[in-house]
PDB file of C-alpha atoms in Angstrom:
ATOM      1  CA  UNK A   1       0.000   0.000   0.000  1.00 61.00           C
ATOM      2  CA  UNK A   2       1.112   3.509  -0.893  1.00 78.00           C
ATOM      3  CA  UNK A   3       0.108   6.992   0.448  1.00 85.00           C
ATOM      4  CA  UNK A   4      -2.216   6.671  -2.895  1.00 89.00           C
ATOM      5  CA  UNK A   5      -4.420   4.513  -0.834  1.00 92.00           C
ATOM      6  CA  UNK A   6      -4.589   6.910   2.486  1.00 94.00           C
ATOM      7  CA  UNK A   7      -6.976  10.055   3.054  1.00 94.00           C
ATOM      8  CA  UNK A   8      -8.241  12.335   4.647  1.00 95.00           C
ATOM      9  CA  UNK A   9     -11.598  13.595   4.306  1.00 94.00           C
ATOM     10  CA  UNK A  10     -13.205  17.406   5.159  1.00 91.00           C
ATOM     11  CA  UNK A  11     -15.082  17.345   7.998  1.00 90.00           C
ATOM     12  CA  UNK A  12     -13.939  13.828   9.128  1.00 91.00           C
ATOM     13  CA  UNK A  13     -11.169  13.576  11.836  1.00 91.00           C
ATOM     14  CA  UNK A  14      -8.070  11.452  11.145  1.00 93.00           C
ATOM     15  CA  UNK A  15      -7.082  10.097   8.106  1.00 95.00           C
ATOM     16  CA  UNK A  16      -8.622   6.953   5.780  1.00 96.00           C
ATOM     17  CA  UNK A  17      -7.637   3.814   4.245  1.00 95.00           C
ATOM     18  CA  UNK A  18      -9.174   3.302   0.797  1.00 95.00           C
ATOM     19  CA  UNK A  19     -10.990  -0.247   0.913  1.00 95.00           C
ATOM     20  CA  UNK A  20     -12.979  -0.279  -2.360  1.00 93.00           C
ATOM     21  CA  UNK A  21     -14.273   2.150  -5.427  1.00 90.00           C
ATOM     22  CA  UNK A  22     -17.965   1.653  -5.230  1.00 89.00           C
ATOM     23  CA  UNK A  23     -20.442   3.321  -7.926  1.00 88.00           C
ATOM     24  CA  UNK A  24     -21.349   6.360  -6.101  1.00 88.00           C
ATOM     25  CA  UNK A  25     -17.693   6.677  -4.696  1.00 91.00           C
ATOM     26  CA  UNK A  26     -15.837   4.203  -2.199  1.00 93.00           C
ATOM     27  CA  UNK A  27     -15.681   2.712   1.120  1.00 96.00           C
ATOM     28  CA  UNK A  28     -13.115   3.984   3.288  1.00 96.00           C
ATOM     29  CA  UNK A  29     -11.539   2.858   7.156  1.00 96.00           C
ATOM     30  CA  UNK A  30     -10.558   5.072   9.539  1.00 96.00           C
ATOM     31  CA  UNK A  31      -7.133   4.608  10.608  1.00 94.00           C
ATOM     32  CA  UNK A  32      -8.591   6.374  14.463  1.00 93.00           C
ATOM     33  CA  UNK A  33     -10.674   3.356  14.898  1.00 94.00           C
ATOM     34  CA  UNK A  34     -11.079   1.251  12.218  1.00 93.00           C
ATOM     35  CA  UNK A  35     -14.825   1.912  11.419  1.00 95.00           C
ATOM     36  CA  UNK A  36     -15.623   1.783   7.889  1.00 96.00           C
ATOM     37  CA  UNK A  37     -17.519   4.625   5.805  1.00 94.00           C
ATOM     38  CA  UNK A  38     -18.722   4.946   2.765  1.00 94.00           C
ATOM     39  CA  UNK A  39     -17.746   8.144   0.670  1.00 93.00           C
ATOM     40  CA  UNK A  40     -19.554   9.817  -1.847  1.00 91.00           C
ATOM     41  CA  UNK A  41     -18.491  11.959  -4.923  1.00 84.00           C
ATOM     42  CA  UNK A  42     -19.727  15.177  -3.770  1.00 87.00           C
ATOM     43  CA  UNK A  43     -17.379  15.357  -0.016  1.00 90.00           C
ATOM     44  CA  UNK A  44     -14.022  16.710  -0.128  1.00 93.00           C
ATOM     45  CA  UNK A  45     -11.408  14.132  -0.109  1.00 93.00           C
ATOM     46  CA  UNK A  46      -7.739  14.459  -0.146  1.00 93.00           C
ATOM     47  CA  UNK A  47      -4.877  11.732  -1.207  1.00 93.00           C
ATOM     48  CA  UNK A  48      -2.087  12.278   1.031  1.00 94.00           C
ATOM     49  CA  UNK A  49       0.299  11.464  -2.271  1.00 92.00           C
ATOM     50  CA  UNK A  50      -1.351  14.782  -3.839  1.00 94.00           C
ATOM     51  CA  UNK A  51      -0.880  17.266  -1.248  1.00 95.00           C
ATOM     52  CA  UNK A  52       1.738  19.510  -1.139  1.00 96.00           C
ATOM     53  CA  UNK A  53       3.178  21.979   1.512  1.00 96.00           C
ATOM     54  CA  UNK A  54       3.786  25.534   0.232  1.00 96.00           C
ATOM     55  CA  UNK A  55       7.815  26.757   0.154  1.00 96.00           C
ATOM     56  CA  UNK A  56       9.451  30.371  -0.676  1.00 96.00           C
ATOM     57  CA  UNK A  57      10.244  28.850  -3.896  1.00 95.00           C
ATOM     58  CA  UNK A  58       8.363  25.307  -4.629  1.00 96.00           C
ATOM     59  CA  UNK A  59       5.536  23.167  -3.596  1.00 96.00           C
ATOM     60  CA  UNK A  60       7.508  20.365  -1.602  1.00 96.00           C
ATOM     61  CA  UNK A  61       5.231  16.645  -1.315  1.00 96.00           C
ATOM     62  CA  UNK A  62       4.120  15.627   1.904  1.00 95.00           C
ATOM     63  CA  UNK A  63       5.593  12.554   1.269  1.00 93.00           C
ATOM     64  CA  UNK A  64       9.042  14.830   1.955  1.00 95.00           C
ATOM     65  CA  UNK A  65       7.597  16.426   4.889  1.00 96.00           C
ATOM     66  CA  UNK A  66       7.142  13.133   6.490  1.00 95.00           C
ATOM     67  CA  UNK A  67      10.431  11.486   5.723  1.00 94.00           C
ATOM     68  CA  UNK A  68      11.705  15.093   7.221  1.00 95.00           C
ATOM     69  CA  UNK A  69       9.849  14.478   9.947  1.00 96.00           C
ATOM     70  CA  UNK A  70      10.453  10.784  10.374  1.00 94.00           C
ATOM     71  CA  UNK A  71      14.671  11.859  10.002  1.00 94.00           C
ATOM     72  CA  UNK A  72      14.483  14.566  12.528  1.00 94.00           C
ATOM     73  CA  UNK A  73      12.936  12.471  15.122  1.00 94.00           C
ATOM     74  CA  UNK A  74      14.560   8.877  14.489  1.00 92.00           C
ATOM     75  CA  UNK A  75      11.275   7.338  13.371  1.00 90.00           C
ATOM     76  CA  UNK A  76       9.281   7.956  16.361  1.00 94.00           C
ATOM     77  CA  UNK A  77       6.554  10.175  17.386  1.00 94.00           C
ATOM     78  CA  UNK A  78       6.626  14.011  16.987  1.00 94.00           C
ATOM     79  CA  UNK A  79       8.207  15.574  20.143  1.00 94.00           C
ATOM     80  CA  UNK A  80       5.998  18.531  20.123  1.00 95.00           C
ATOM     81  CA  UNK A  81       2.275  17.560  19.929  1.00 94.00           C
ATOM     82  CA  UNK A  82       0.098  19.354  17.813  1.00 91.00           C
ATOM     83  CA  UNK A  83      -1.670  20.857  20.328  1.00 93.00           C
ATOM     84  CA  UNK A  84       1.164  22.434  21.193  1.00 94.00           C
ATOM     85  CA  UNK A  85       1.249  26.509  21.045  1.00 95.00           C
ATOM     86  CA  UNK A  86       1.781  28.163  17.509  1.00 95.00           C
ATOM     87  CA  UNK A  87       4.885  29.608  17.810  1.00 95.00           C
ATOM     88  CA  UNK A  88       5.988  25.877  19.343  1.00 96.00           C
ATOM     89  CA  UNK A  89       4.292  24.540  16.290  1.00 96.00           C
ATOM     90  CA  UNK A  90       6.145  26.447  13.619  1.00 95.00           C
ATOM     91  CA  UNK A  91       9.714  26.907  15.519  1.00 95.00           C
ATOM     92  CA  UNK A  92       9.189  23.224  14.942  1.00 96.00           C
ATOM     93  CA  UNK A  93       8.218  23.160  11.693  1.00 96.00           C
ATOM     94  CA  UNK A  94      10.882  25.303  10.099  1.00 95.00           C
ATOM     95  CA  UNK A  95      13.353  22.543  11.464  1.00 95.00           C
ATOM     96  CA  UNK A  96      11.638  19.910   9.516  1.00 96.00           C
ATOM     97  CA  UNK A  97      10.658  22.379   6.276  1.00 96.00           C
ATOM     98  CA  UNK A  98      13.319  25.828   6.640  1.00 95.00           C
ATOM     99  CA  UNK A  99      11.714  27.748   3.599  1.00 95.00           C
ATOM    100  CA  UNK A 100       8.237  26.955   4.154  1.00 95.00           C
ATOM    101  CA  UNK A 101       6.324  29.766   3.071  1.00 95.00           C
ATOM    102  CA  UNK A 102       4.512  31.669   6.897  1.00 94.00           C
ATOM    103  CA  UNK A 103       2.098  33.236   4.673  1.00 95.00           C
ATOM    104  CA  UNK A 104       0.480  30.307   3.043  1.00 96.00           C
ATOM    105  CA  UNK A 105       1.305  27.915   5.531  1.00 95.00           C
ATOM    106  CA  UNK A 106      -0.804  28.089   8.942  1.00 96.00           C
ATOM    107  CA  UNK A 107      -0.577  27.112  12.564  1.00 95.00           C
ATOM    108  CA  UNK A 108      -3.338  24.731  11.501  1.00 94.00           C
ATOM    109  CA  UNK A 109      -2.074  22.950   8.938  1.00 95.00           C
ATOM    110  CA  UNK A 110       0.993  22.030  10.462  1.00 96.00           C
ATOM    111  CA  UNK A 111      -1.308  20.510  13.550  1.00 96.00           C
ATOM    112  CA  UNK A 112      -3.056  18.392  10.787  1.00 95.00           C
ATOM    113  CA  UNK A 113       0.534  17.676   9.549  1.00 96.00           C
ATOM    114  CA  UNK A 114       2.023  16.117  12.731  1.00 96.00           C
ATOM    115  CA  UNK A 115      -1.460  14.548  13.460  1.00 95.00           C
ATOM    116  CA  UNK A 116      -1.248  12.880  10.285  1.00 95.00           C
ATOM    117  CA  UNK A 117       2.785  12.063  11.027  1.00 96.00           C
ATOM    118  CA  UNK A 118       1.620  10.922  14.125  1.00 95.00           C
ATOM    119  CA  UNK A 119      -1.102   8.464  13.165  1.00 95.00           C
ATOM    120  CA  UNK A 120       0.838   6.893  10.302  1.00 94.00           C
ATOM    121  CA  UNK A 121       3.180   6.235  12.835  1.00 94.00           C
ATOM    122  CA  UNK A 122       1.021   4.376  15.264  1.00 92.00           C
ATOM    123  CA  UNK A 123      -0.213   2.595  12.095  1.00 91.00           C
ATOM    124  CA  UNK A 124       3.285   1.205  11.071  1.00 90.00           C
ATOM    125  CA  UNK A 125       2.727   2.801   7.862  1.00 90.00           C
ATOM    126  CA  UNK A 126       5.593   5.229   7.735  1.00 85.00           C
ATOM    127  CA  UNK A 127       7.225   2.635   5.831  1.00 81.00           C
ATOM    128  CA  UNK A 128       5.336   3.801   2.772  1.00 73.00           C
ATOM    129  CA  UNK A 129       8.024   6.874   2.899  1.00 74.00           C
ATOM    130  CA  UNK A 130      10.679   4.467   1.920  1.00 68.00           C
ATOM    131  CA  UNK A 131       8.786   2.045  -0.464  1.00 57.00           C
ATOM    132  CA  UNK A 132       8.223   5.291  -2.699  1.00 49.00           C
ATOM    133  CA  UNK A 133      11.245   7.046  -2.558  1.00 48.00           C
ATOM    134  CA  UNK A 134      13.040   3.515  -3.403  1.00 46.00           C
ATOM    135  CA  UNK A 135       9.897   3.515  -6.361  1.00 44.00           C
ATOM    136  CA  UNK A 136      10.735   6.815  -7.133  1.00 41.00           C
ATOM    137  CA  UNK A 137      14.996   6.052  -7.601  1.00 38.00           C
ATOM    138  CA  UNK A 138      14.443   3.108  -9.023  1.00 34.00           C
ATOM    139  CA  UNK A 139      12.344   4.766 -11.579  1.00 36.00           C
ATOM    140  CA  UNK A 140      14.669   7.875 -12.497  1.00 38.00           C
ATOM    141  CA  UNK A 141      17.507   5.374 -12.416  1.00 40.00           C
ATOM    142  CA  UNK A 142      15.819   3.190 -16.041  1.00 40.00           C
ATOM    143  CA  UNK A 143      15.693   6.707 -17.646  1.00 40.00           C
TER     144      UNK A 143
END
């Protein structure tokens, strides 16, 4: 499994497994407590592969973010919790991203970052870092 196959949803806390496409949309199982929903077209979901965090001078993959994350604290758990304060929050942040851009970035979405970090972590699925960045070598390596 990849981060293609985890999400998070508006309005729903936590993020998703993908389970099955259905016709109106697709089941999905919370990775908080395993209860499965079903999703339709018209709510806002988001593949973790497909989001990006904003930089001074690119749009960096959260895929990065996490393996920053994951380096910075030895593959454990965040040391500052994302309840943390906001200036806590970001100090932290621009260790793990240094040009991340303060004006499109907010206090927010770095809480929803280390959440996220946090609960892949619990999951054992952090691992999905390295399975795509070895896809990703292996891949500019046959070009």
């Amino acid at each position: 499994m990849s981060l293609d196959k985890v999400l998070a949803i508006s309005g729903k806390p936590g993020l998703y497994r993908l389970i099955a496409q259905t016709r109106g949309g697709f089941v999905a199982e919370s990775l908080i407590d395993n209860k499965r929903i079903s999703v339709g077209v018209q709510q806002n979901v988001s593949v973790l592969s497909e989001i990006a965090i904003y930089t001074l001078t690119e749009e960096v993959p959260l895929r990065q973010v996490f393996a920053n994350i994951k380096d910075k604290e030895k593959g454990e758990q965040t040391s500052v919790k994302p309840k943390d304060s906001k200036d806590k929050l970001e100090e932290y942040f621009f260790d793990v991203l240094p040009d991340y851009d303060e004006d499109r970035v907010y206090a927010s979405d770095i809480k929803k970052v280390l959440q996220w970090y946090n609960l892949l972590h619990q999951h054992n699925m952090l691992s999905l870092l390295d399975d795509e960045n070895n896809e990703v070598k292996i891949h500019d390596e046959e070009e």
